[in-house]
mmCIF file of C-alpha atoms in Angstrom:
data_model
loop_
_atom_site.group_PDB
_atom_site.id
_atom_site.type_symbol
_atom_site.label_atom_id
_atom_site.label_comp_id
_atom_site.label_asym_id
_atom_site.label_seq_id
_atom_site.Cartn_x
_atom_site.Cartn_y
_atom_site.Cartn_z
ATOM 1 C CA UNK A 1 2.810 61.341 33.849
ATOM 2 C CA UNK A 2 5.840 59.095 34.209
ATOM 3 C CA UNK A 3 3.135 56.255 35.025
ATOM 4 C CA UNK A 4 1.039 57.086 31.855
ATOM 5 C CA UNK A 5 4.460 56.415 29.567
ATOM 6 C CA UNK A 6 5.207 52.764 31.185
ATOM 7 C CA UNK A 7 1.971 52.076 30.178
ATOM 8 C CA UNK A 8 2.439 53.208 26.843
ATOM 9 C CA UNK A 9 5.662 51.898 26.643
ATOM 10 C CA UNK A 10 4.067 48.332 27.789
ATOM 11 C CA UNK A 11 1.589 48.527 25.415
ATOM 12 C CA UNK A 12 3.653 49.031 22.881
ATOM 13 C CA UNK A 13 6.073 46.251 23.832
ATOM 14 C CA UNK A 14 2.900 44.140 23.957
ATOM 15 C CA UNK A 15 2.071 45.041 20.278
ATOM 16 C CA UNK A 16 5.453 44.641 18.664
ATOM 17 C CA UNK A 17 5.934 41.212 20.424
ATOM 18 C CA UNK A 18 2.421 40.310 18.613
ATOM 19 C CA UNK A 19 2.952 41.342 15.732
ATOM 20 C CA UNK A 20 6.794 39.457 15.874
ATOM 21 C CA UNK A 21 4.993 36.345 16.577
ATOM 22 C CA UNK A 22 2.419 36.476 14.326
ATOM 23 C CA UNK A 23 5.069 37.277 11.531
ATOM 24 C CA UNK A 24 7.309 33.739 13.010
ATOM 25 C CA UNK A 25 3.708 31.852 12.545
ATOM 26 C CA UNK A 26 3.051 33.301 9.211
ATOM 27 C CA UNK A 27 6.195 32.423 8.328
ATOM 28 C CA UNK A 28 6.923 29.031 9.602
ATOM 29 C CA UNK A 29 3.366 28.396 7.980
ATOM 30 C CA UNK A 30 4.681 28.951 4.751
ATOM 31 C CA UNK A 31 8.064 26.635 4.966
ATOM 32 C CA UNK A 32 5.959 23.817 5.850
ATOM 33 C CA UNK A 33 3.693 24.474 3.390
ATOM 34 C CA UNK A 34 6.053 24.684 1.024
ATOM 35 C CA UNK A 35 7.989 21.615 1.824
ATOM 36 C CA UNK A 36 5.328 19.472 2.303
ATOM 37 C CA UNK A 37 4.527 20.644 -1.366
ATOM 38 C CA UNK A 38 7.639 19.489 -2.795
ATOM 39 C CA UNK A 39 7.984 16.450 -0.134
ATOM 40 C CA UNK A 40 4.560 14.991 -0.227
ATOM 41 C CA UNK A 41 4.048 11.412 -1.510
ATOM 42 C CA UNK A 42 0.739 11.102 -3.906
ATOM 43 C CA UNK A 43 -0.826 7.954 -2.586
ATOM 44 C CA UNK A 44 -2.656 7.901 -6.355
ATOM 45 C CA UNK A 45 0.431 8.396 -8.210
ATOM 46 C CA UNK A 46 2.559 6.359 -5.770
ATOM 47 C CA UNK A 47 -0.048 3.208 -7.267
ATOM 48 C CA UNK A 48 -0.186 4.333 -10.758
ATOM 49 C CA UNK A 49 3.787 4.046 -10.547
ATOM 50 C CA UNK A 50 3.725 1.100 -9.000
ATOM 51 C CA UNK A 51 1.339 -0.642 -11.077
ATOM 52 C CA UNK A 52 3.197 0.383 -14.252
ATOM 53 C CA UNK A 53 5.917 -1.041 -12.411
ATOM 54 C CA UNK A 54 4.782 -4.209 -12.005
ATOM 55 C CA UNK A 55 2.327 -4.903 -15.583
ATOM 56 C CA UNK A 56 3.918 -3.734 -18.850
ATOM 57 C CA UNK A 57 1.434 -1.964 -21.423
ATOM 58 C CA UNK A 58 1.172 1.102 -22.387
ATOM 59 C CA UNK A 59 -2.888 1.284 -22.331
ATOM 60 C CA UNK A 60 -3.940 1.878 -18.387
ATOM 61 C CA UNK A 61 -5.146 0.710 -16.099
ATOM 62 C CA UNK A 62 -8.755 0.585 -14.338
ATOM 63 C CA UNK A 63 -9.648 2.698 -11.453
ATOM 64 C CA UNK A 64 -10.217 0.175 -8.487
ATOM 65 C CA UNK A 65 -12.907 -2.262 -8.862
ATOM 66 C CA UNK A 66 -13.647 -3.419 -5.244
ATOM 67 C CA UNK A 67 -17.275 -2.494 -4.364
ATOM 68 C CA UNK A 68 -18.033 -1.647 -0.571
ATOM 69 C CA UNK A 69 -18.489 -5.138 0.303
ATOM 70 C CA UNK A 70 -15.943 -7.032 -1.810
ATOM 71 C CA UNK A 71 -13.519 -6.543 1.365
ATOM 72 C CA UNK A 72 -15.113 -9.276 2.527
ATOM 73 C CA UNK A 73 -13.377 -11.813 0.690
ATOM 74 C CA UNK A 74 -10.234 -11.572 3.255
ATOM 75 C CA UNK A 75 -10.274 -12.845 6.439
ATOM 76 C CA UNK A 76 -8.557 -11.027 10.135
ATOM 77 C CA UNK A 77 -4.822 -11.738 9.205
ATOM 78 C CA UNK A 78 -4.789 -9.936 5.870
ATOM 79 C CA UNK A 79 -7.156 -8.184 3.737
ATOM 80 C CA UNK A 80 -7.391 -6.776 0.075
ATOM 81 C CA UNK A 81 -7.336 -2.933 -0.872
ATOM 82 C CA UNK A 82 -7.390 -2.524 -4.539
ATOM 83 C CA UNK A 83 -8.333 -4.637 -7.129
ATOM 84 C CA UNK A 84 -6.994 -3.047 -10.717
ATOM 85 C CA UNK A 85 -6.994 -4.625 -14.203
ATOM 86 C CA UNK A 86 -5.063 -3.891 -17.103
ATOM 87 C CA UNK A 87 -6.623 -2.132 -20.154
ATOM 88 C CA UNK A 88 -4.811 -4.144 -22.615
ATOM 89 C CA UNK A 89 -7.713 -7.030 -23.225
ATOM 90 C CA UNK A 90 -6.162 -9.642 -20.610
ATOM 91 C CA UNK A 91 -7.926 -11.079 -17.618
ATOM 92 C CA UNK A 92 -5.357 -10.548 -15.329
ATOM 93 C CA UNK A 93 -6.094 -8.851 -11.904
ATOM 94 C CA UNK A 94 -4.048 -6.896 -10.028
ATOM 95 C CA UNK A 95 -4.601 -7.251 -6.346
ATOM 96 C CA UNK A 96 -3.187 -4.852 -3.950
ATOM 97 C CA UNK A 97 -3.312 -6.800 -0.630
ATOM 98 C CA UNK A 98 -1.742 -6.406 3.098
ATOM 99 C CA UNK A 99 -1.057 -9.264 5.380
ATOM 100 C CA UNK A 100 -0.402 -9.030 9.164
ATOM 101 C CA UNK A 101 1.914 -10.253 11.553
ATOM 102 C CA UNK A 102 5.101 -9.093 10.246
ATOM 103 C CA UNK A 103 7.918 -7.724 12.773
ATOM 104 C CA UNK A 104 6.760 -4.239 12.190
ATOM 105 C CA UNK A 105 3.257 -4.313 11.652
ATOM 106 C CA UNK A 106 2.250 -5.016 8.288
ATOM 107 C CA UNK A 107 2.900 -5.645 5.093
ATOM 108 C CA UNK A 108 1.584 -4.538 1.935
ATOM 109 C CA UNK A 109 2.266 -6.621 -2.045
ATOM 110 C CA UNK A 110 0.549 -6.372 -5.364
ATOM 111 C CA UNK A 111 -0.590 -9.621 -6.908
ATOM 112 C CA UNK A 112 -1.280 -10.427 -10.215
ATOM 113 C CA UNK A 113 -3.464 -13.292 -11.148
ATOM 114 C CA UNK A 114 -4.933 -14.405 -14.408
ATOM 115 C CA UNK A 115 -6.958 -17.299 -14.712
ATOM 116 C CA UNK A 116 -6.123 -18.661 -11.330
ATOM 117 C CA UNK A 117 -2.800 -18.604 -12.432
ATOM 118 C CA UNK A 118 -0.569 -16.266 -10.069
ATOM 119 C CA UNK A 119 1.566 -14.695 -12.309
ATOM 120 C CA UNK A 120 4.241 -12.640 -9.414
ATOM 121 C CA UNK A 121 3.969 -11.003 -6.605
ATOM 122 C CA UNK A 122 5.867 -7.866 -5.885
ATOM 123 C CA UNK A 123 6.542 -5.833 -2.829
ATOM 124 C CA UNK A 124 4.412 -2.117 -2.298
ATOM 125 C CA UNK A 125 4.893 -1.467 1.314
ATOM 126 C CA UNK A 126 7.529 -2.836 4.226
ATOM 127 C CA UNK A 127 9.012 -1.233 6.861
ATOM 128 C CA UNK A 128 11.116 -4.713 7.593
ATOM 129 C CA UNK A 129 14.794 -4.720 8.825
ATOM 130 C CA UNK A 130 16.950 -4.428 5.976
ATOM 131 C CA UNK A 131 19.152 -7.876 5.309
ATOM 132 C CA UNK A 132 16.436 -9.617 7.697
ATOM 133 C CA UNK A 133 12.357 -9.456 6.531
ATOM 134 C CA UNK A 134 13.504 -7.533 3.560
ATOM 135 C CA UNK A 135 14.799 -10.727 2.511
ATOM 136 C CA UNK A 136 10.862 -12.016 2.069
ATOM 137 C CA UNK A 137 10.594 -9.678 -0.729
ATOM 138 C CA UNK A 138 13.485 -11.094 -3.103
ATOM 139 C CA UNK A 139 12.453 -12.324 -5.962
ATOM 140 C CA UNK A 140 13.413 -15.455 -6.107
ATOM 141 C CA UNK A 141 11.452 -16.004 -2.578
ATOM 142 C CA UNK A 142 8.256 -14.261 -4.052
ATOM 143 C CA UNK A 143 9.007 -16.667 -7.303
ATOM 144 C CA UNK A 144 7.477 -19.147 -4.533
ATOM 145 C CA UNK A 145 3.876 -18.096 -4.551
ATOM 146 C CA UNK A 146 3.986 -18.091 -8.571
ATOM 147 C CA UNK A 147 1.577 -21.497 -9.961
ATOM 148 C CA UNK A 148 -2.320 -22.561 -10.076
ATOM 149 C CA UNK A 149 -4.422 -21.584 -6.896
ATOM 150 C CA UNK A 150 -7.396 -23.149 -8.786
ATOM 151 C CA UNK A 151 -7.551 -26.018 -6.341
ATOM 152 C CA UNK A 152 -5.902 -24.546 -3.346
ATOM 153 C CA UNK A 153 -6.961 -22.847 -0.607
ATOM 154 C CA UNK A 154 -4.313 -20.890 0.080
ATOM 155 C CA UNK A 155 -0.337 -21.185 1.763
ATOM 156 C CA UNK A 156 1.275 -22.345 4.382
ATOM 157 C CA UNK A 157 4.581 -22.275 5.775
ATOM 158 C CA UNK A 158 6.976 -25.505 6.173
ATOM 159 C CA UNK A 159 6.817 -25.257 9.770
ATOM 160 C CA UNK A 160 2.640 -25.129 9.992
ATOM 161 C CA UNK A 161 2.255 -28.032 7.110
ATOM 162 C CA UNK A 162 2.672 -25.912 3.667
ATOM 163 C CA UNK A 163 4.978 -25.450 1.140
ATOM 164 C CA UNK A 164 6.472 -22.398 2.210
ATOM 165 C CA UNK A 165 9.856 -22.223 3.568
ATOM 166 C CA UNK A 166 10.270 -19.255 5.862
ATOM 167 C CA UNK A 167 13.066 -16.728 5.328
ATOM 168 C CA UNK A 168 15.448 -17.454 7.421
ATOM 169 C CA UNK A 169 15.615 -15.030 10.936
ATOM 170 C CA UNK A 170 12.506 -13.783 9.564
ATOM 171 C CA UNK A 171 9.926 -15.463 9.985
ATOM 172 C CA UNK A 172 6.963 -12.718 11.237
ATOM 173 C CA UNK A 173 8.128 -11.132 7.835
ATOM 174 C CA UNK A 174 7.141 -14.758 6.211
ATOM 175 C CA UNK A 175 4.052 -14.962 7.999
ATOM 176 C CA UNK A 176 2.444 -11.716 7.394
ATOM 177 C CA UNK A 177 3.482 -11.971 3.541
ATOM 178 C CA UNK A 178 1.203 -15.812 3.536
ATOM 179 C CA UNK A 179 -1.521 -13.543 5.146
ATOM 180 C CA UNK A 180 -1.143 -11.122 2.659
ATOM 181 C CA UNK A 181 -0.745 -13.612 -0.620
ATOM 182 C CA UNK A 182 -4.162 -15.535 1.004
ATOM 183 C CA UNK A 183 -6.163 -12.454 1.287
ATOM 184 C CA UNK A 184 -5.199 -11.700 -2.391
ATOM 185 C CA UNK A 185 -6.375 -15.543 -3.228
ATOM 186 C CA UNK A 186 -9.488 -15.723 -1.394
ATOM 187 C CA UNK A 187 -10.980 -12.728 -2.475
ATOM 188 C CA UNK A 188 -10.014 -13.496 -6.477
ATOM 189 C CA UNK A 189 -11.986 -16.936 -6.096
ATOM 190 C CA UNK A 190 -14.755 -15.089 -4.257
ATOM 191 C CA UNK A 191 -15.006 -12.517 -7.143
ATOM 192 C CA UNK A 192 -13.432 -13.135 -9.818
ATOM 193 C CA UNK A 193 -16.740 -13.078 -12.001
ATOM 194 C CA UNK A 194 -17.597 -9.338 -10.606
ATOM 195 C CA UNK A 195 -13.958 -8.193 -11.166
ATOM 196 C CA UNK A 196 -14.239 -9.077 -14.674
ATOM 197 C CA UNK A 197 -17.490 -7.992 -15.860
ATOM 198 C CA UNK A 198 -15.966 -4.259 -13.991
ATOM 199 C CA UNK A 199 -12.939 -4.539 -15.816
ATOM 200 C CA UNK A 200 -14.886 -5.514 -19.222
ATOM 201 C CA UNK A 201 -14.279 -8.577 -19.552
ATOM 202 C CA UNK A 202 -15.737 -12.448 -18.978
ATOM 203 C CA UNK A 203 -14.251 -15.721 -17.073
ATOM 204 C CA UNK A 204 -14.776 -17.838 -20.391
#
């Protein structure tokens, strides 16, 4: 008899401690859940904002216009992931490009270009040291890249031959943002005709 009420007993300390931690699960399910609801970053609207950001109008812009293969235009040190246009009429292109080598990986900058003409570049994504690669995303050291790319190539730094002075104590930073502003480059001049006829528009 006394045997036959331990078990119960167990059993019912067995049960209880079940049904405890299914109610912690349930319930730790639901905090995340809920915070990553009000923490989560929308990759879509993170570019919609960012775009905006970047190009003033107040029409749109297109949904990406890279085809499967367009990737192709970038090379192993940086490559292009978006190519967006402006609704307003305009042939300028808005390249979203990332370029390696930088201090922490890599780093990611939104172009615009019309009529081989880079117009700025701005910064999307860095995870550089604050007062160190962050200083590669200034303006005035972005100003830089701004000019015709019709009969260039692409950029170099000062210390490989080019134009580009590297920011000082930062120079992976530097690097990986040429890689990134080439990629952008080389793909417009590869497709520049196909981005335009997607956006609506002709290289006339």
């Amino acid at each position: 008899m006394e045997k036959e009420k331990k078990e119960k007993s167990l059993l019912k300390d067995v049960i209880l401690t079940t049904l405890v931690l299914v109610l912690i699960a349930v319930i730790a399910g639901g905090l995340l859940a809920a915070v990553n609801k009000f923490t989560h970053i929308d990759e879509a609207e993170k570019l919609s904002a960012k775009l905006a950001s970047v190009y003033t109008t107040d029409k749109g812009f297109t949904s990406n216009l890279m085809d499967g293969s367009s990737i192709s235009g970038a090379d192993a040190s940086g490559s292009v992931l978006g190519a967006y246009m402006p609704k307003d009429g305009t042939r300028n292109v808005i390249l979203h490009a990332s370029g390696k080598g930088a201090y922490k990986g890599t780093v990611e900058i939104m172009v615009i270009i019309e009529d081989y003409n880079i117009k700025s570049v701005a910064k999307y994504v860095s995870n550089e040291t604050p007062g160190l690669g962050s200083k590669a995303f200034e303006v005035e050291y972005l100003d830089k890249y701004k000019g015709d790319i019709k009969d260039i190539d692409g950029f170099e730094l000062a210390k490989n031959g080019g134009t580009i002075d590297a920011v000082s104590g930062a120079t992976k930073t530097s690097t990986a943002l040429v890689n990134a502003v080439n990629a952008a480059v080389k793909y417009y001049k590869d497709n520049i005709d196909a981005i335009l006829k997607a956006g609506g528009q002709t290289n006339e």
